[in-house]
CSV table of C-alpha atoms and ligand atoms in Angstrom, one decimal:
chain,number,residue,atom,x,y,z
H,1,MET,CA,19.6,-4.2,6.0
H,2,PRO,CA,16.8,-3.6,3.5
H,3,GLN,CA,14.4,-0.7,3.9
H,4,ILE,CA,11.1,-2.2,5.3
H,5,VAL,CA,7.8,-0.6,4.5
H,6,ALA,CA,4.6,-2.1,6.0
H,7,ILE,CA,1.2,-1.5,4.5
H,8,TYR,CA,-1.3,-1.7,7.3
H,9,GLY,CA,-4.9,-0.7,7.6
H,10,GLY,CA,-6.6,-2.2,10.6
H,11,LYS,CA,-9.5,-3.0,8.3
H,12,GLY,CA,-10.2,-5.3,5.4
H,13,GLY,CA,-10.9,-4.5,1.8
H,14,ILE,CA,-9.5,-1.0,1.8
H,15,GLY,CA,-6.7,-1.3,-0.8
H,16,LYS,CA,-3.8,-2.6,1.3
H,17,THR,CA,-2.9,-5.2,-1.2
H,18,THR,CA,-3.4,-2.9,-4.2
H,19,THR,CA,-1.1,-0.4,-2.5
H,20,ALA,CA,1.5,-3.0,-1.6
H,21,THR,CA,1.7,-4.6,-5.0
H,22,SER,CA,1.7,-1.2,-6.8
H,23,PHE,CA,4.6,0.1,-4.6
H,24,ALA,CA,6.5,-3.2,-5.0
H,25,SER,CA,6.1,-3.0,-8.8
H,26,LEU,CA,7.4,0.6,-8.9
H,27,SER,CA,10.3,-0.3,-6.7
H,28,GLY,CA,11.2,-3.3,-8.8
H,29,LEU,CA,10.9,-1.1,-12.0
H,30,ASP,CA,13.3,1.3,-10.3
H,31,ASP,CA,15.9,-1.6,-10.4
H,32,VAL,CA,15.7,-1.9,-6.6
H,33,HIS,CA,15.8,-5.6,-5.5
H,34,THR,CA,12.4,-5.8,-4.0
H,35,LEU,CA,10.5,-8.4,-1.9
H,36,LEU,CA,6.8,-8.3,-1.2
H,37,VAL,CA,5.8,-10.3,1.8
H,38,ASP,CA,2.2,-11.3,1.8
H,39,ALA,CA,1.4,-11.7,5.5
H,40,ASN,CA,-2.3,-12.5,4.9
H,41,ALA,CA,-1.7,-16.2,4.9
H,42,ASP,CA,-5.5,-16.9,5.2
H,43,GLN,CA,-6.4,-14.9,2.1
H,44,PRO,CA,-3.1,-14.2,0.3
H,45,SER,CA,-4.3,-11.7,-2.3
H,46,ALA,CA,-0.8,-10.4,-3.1
H,47,GLN,CA,0.1,-14.0,-3.9
H,48,VAL,CA,-3.0,-14.3,-6.2
H,49,ILE,CA,-2.0,-11.2,-8.0
H,50,HIS,CA,1.6,-12.4,-8.4
H,51,GLN,CA,0.5,-15.9,-9.7
H,52,THR,CA,-2.1,-14.4,-12.1
H,53,ALA,CA,0.6,-12.2,-13.6
H,54,GLU,CA,3.0,-15.2,-13.9
H,55,ARG,CA,0.3,-17.2,-15.6
H,56,ALA,CA,-0.3,-14.3,-18.0
H,57,GLY,CA,3.4,-14.5,-18.9
H,58,THR,CA,4.4,-11.3,-17.2
H,59,ALA,CA,6.4,-11.9,-14.0
H,60,PRO,CA,6.2,-8.9,-11.7
H,61,PRO,CA,9.5,-7.1,-11.1
H,62,TYR,CA,9.6,-8.1,-7.5
H,63,ASP,CA,9.8,-11.4,-5.5
H,64,LEU,CA,7.0,-12.6,-3.4
H,65,ALA,CA,7.0,-14.5,-0.1
H,66,VAL,CA,3.9,-15.7,1.8
H,67,GLU,CA,4.8,-15.7,5.4
H,68,ARG,CA,2.5,-15.7,8.4
H,69,ASN,CA,5.1,-16.4,11.1
H,70,PRO,CA,5.9,-13.1,12.7
H,71,ARG,CA,9.3,-14.3,13.8
H,72,VAL,CA,10.3,-15.0,10.2
H,73,ILE,CA,8.7,-11.8,8.9
H,74,ALA,CA,10.9,-9.8,11.3
H,75,ALA,CA,14.1,-11.9,10.7
H,76,VAL,CA,16.8,-12.4,8.2
H,77,ALA,CA,14.5,-13.7,5.4
H,78,TYR,CA,15.1,-10.3,3.8
H,79,ALA,CA,18.8,-10.9,3.3
H,80,GLY,CA,19.9,-9.7,-0.1
H,81,TYR,CA,16.9,-7.4,-0.7
H,82,GLN,CA,17.2,-3.7,-0.9
H,83,ARG,CA,13.6,-3.0,-0.1
H,84,VAL,CA,10.8,-5.1,1.5
H,85,PHE,CA,7.1,-4.3,1.5
H,86,ILE,CA,4.9,-6.2,3.9
H,87,ASP,CA,1.2,-6.5,3.1
H,88,CYS,CA,-0.1,-6.8,6.7
H,89,PRO,CA,-3.1,-8.6,8.0
H,90,PRO,CA,-5.9,-6.4,9.4
H,91,SER,CA,-5.6,-7.6,13.0
H,92,PRO,CA,-3.3,-5.5,15.1
H,93,ALA,CA,-2.1,-8.6,17.0
H,94,GLU,CA,-1.3,-10.4,13.8
H,95,ALA,CA,0.4,-7.4,12.2
H,96,ALA,CA,2.4,-6.5,15.3
H,97,ALA,CA,5.7,-8.2,14.4
H,98,ALA,CA,5.6,-6.8,10.9
H,99,LEU,CA,4.9,-3.3,12.2
H,100,GLN,CA,7.8,-3.6,14.7
H,101,SER,CA,10.2,-4.5,11.9
H,102,ALA,CA,9.1,-1.7,9.6
H,103,ASP,CA,11.0,1.5,9.0
H,104,PHE,CA,7.9,3.1,7.8
H,105,ILE,CA,4.2,2.3,7.7
H,106,VAL,CA,1.7,3.2,5.0
H,107,VAL,CA,-1.9,3.3,6.1
H,108,PRO,CA,-4.3,3.1,3.2
H,109,PHE,CA,-7.7,4.7,4.1
H,110,VAL,CA,-10.8,5.2,2.1
H,111,PRO,CA,-11.9,8.6,3.4
H,112,ARG,CA,-15.4,8.0,4.6
H,113,PHE,CA,-17.0,10.2,7.3
H,114,LEU,CA,-18.0,7.5,9.7
H,115,GLU,CA,-14.7,5.7,9.5
H,116,THR,CA,-12.6,8.7,10.4
H,117,ARG,CA,-13.0,8.1,14.1
H,118,ALA,CA,-11.9,4.4,13.7
H,119,ILE,CA,-8.8,5.2,11.8
H,120,THR,CA,-7.9,8.0,14.2
H,121,ARG,CA,-8.1,5.5,17.0
H,122,THR,CA,-6.0,3.1,15.1
H,123,VAL,CA,-3.2,5.6,14.5
H,124,GLN,CA,-3.4,6.9,18.0
H,125,THR,CA,-3.2,3.4,19.6
H,126,THR,CA,-1.7,0.7,17.4
H,127,LEU,CA,0.6,3.1,15.5
H,128,ALA,CA,1.6,5.4,18.3
H,129,GLY,CA,5.3,5.9,18.2
H,130,PHE,CA,5.7,4.5,14.7
H,131,ALA,CA,6.7,6.5,11.6
H,132,PHE,CA,3.7,6.4,9.3
H,133,ARG,CA,1.5,8.3,6.9
H,134,VAL,CA,-2.1,7.8,5.9
H,135,LEU,CA,-2.7,7.4,2.2
H,136,PHE,CA,-6.2,8.2,0.9
H,137,VAL,CA,-7.2,5.5,-1.6
H,138,ALA,CA,-10.2,4.7,-3.8
H,139,VAL,CA,-11.3,8.3,-3.6
H,140,THR,CA,-14.3,8.6,-5.9
H,141,HIS,CA,-15.1,11.8,-7.8
H,142,ALA,CA,-18.2,12.3,-5.6
H,143,ALA,CA,-16.1,11.9,-2.4
H,144,ARG,CA,-13.5,14.5,-3.3
H,145,SER,CA,-14.8,17.2,-1.0
H,146,ARG,CA,-15.3,14.8,1.8
H,147,ALA,CA,-11.7,13.7,1.4
H,148,ALA,CA,-10.6,17.3,1.7
H,149,ALA,CA,-12.6,17.7,4.9
H,150,VAL,CA,-11.2,14.5,6.4
H,151,ARG,CA,-7.7,15.7,5.4
H,152,GLU,CA,-8.3,18.9,7.3
H,153,ALA,CA,-9.6,17.0,10.3
H,154,PHE,CA,-6.5,14.8,10.3
H,155,SER,CA,-4.3,17.8,10.0
H,156,GLY,CA,-5.9,19.3,13.2
H,157,LEU,CA,-5.2,16.0,15.0
H,158,ASN,CA,-1.6,15.9,13.8
H,159,VAL,CA,-2.3,12.7,11.8
H,160,PRO,CA,0.3,12.7,8.9
H,161,VAL,CA,-1.4,12.2,5.5
H,162,PHE,CA,0.2,11.7,2.1
H,163,ASP,CA,-0.2,14.8,-0.2
H,164,ALA,CA,-0.7,12.2,-3.0
H,165,GLN,CA,-4.1,10.7,-3.2
H,166,VAL,CA,-5.2,7.5,-5.0
H,167,ARG,CA,-8.5,7.9,-6.9
H,168,ALA,CA,-11.1,5.1,-7.4
H,169,TYR,CA,-10.6,3.5,-10.8
H,170,THR,CA,-11.9,0.2,-12.2
H,171,ALA,CA,-8.4,-0.1,-13.8
H,172,HIS,CA,-7.0,-1.5,-10.5
H,173,GLU,CA,-9.3,-4.4,-10.4
H,174,ARG,CA,-9.1,-5.0,-14.2
H,175,VAL,CA,-5.3,-5.3,-14.3
H,176,GLN,CA,-5.3,-7.5,-11.2
H,177,ALA,CA,-7.8,-9.9,-12.7
H,178,ARG,CA,-5.9,-10.1,-16.0
H,179,GLY,CA,-2.5,-10.4,-14.5
H,180,VAL,CA,-1.4,-7.2,-16.3
H,181,SER,CA,0.9,-4.7,-14.8
H,182,LEU,CA,-0.7,-1.3,-14.1
H,183,PHE,CA,2.6,0.3,-15.0
H,184,GLY,CA,3.2,-1.7,-18.2
H,185,PRO,CA,2.3,-1.0,-21.9
H,186,GLU,CA,-0.7,-3.3,-21.9
H,187,ALA,CA,-2.7,-1.5,-19.1
H,188,PRO,CA,-4.1,1.4,-21.2
H,189,GLY,CA,-5.6,-1.1,-23.6
H,190,LEU,CA,-7.5,-2.7,-20.7
H,191,ASP,CA,-9.0,0.5,-19.2
H,192,VAL,CA,-9.2,4.1,-20.3
H,193,ASN,CA,-8.2,5.3,-16.9
H,194,ALA,CA,-5.2,3.0,-16.5
H,195,GLU,CA,-2.7,5.8,-16.9
H,196,ARG,CA,-4.4,8.0,-14.3
H,197,ALA,CA,-4.6,5.0,-11.9
H,198,ALA,CA,-0.9,4.4,-12.5
H,199,GLY,CA,0.0,8.1,-12.1
H,200,ASP,CA,-1.7,8.2,-8.7
H,201,TYR,CA,0.5,5.4,-7.3
H,202,ARG,CA,3.6,6.8,-9.0
H,203,ALA,CA,3.0,10.1,-7.2
H,204,ALA,CA,2.4,8.3,-3.9
H,205,TYR,CA,5.5,6.2,-4.4
H,206,ARG,CA,7.7,9.2,-5.1
H,207,GLU,CA,6.3,10.8,-1.9
H,208,LEU,CA,7.1,7.7,0.0
H,209,LEU,CA,10.7,7.7,-1.1
H,210,ARG,CA,11.0,11.3,-0.3
H,211,VAL,CA,9.6,10.7,3.2
H,212,ILE,CA,11.8,7.7,3.9
H,213,GLY,CA,14.8,9.5,2.6
H,214,GLU,CA,14.2,12.5,4.9
H,215,ARG,CA,14.0,10.1,7.8
H,216,THR,CA,17.2,8.3,7.1
H,217,ARG,CA,19.3,11.2,6.1
A,1,ATP,N1,-8.0,2.9,-6.0
A,1,ATP,C1,-8.9,1.9,-6.2
A,1,ATP,N2,-10.0,2.1,-7.1
A,1,ATP,C2,-10.9,1.2,-7.3
A,1,ATP,N3,-10.8,-0.1,-6.8
A,1,ATP,C3,-9.8,-0.3,-6.0
A,1,ATP,C4,-8.8,0.6,-5.6
A,1,ATP,N4,-7.9,0.1,-4.8
A,1,ATP,C5,-8.3,-1.2,-4.6
A,1,ATP,N5,-9.4,-1.4,-5.3
A,1,ATP,C6,-10.2,-2.7,-5.4
A,1,ATP,O1,-10.8,-2.9,-4.1
A,1,ATP,C7,-10.8,-4.3,-3.7
A,1,ATP,C8,-10.0,-4.4,-2.4
A,1,ATP,O2,-8.7,-3.9,-2.6
A,1,ATP,P1,-7.5,-4.7,-1.9
A,1,ATP,O3,-7.6,-6.1,-2.1
A,1,ATP,O4,-6.2,-4.0,-2.3
A,1,ATP,O5,-7.8,-4.3,-0.3
A,1,ATP,P2,-7.2,-5.0,1.0
A,1,ATP,O6,-7.2,-4.0,2.0
A,1,ATP,O7,-5.9,-5.6,0.7
A,1,ATP,O8,-8.3,-6.1,1.3
A,1,ATP,P3,-8.1,-7.4,2.2
A,1,ATP,O9,-8.6,-7.0,3.6
A,1,ATP,O10,-9.1,-8.4,1.6
A,1,ATP,O11,-6.7,-7.9,2.2
A,1,ATP,C9,-10.1,-5.0,-4.9
A,1,ATP,O12,-11.0,-5.6,-5.7
A,1,ATP,C10,-9.3,-3.9,-5.6
A,1,ATP,O13,-9.1,-4.2,-7.0
A,2,MG,MG1,-5.3,-7.6,1.0
């Protein structure tokens, strides 16, 4: 059975697809046979990123499947893959099957003061009983101290948070729009902060592997 990691946020436009595609790329670059399931059939951004890359002549190092049927998502479609990432839809009902099938759930979160309550509710209801960690993403320079405060609040609530933190960089959108891999040699030519952006996801990916390893050992 492959290792299954779901990327779930309970909210739109917060970096789920960016996180899912970054992790799938790093996993593929690790020579792990990797599948990325785009479960957002209405707006399959992961598919758009995959197709844009293929058109640009750089096929990503992972396979892509677009699948909205929860039964298929949770079933044997993963045969032959070592690792599967699922880019989940925001609605808890639509994401339920994917979450059930996952060994681990990554919860991207843009640390904004007013949204801390909503994410806390999400992890305490939808994600209760699941193995998960919140990943702070798109953290702007200006929001760093707020991120630290939210981190402390989560710690007090026993909400697990990645030590690694993904900063806000235009590099993410630029490479996606051009079909260039953030982790390839072309990215630094597109954006001065591409290596920093890539480094953030590398650190989060290493931490993810460590956490999953700890859980299965
Ligand atoms: N760390 C980041 N820094 C700057 N921009 C980012 C970052 N992560 C994501 N973005 C940008 O923010 C936008 C939304 O990101 P993304 O599509 O990954 O979110 P999503 O949660 O999958 O959204 P949706 O609900 O539409 O599926 C994209 O344009 C993406 O390029
Ligand atoms: Mg998305």
